Coordinates of C-alpha atoms in Angstrom, one line a residue:
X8 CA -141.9 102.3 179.7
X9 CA -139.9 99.6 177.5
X10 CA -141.4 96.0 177.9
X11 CA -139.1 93.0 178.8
X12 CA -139.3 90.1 176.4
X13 CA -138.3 87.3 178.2
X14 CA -137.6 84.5 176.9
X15 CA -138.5 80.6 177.8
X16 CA -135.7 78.7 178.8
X17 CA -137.1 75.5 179.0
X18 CA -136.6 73.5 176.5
X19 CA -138.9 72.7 173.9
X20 CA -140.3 69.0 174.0
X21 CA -142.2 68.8 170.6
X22 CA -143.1 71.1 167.6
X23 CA -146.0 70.3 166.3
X24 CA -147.8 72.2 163.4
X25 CA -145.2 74.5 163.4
X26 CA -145.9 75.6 167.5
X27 CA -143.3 75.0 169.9
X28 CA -144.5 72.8 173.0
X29 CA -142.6 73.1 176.0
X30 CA -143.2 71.1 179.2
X31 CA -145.8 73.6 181.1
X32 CA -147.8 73.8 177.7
X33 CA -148.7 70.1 178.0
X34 CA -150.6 67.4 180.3
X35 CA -149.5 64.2 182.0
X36 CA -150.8 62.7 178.6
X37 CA -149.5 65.1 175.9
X38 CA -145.9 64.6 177.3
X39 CA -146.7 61.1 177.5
X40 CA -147.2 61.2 174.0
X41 CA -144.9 63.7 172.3
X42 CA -142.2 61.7 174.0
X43 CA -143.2 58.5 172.0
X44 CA -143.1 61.0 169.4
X45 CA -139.5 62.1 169.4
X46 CA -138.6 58.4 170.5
X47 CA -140.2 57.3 167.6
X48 CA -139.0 59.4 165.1
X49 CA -135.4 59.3 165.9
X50 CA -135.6 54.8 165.8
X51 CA -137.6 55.7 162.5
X52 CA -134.3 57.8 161.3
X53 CA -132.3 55.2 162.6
X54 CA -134.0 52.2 160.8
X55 CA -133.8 54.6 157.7
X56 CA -129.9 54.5 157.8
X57 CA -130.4 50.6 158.2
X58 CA -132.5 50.4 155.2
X59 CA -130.2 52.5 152.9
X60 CA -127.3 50.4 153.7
X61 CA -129.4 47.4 152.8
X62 CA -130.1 48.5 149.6
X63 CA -126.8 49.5 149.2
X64 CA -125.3 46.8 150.3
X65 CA -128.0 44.4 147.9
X66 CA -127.4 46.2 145.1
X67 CA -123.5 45.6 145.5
X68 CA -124.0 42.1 145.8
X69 CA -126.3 41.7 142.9
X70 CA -123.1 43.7 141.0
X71 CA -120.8 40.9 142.3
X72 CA -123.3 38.2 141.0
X73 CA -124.1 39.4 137.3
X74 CA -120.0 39.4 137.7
X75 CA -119.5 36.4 138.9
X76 CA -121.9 35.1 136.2
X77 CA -120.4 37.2 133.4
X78 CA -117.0 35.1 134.6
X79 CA -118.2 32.2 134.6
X80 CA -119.7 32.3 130.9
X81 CA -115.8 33.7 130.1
X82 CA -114.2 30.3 131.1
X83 CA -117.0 28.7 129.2
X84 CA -116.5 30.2 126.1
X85 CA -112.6 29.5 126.8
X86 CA -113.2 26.2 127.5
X87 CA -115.2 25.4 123.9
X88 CA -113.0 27.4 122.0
X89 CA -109.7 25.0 123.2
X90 CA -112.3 22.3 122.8
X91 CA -113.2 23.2 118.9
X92 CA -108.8 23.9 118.0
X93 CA -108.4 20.5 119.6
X94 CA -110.9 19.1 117.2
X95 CA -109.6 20.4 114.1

């Protein structure tokens, strides 16, 4: 006699410690949860692609500043050098 695996269709709603937990394998409360689980993690991964292109995005602008700075010091230095010729 050959035994018939067969397989759970439903779909899993949370793995947790490595154990797959599917809607029949949970209360009113366990669902309740893992589904602020899931919800939570995937606004957790977005926020994580939010905070990357912050930091990103700050260290770009702190770039354009040292930059801008760095320019700024360039028409200064221009400035007293045509000052000194102008002098002598």
């Amino acid at each position: 006699m050959t035994e018939e695996i067969i397989e759970n269709k439903e779909p899993v709603i949370i793995t947790f410690n490595e154990v797959e937990y599917r809607a029949e394998d949970l209360s009113d409360m366990q669902k309740d949860i893992a589904m602020k689980l899931n919800a939570s993690g995937k606004k957790l991964a977005r926020l994580q692609e939010a905070y990357d292109d912050y930091v990103i995005t700050n260290d770009y602008k702190n770039i354009m500043i040292k930059a801008f700075e760095a320019s700024t010091m360039e028409v200064a230095d221009d400035e007293e050098e045509s000052s000194t010729e102008d002098n002598s």
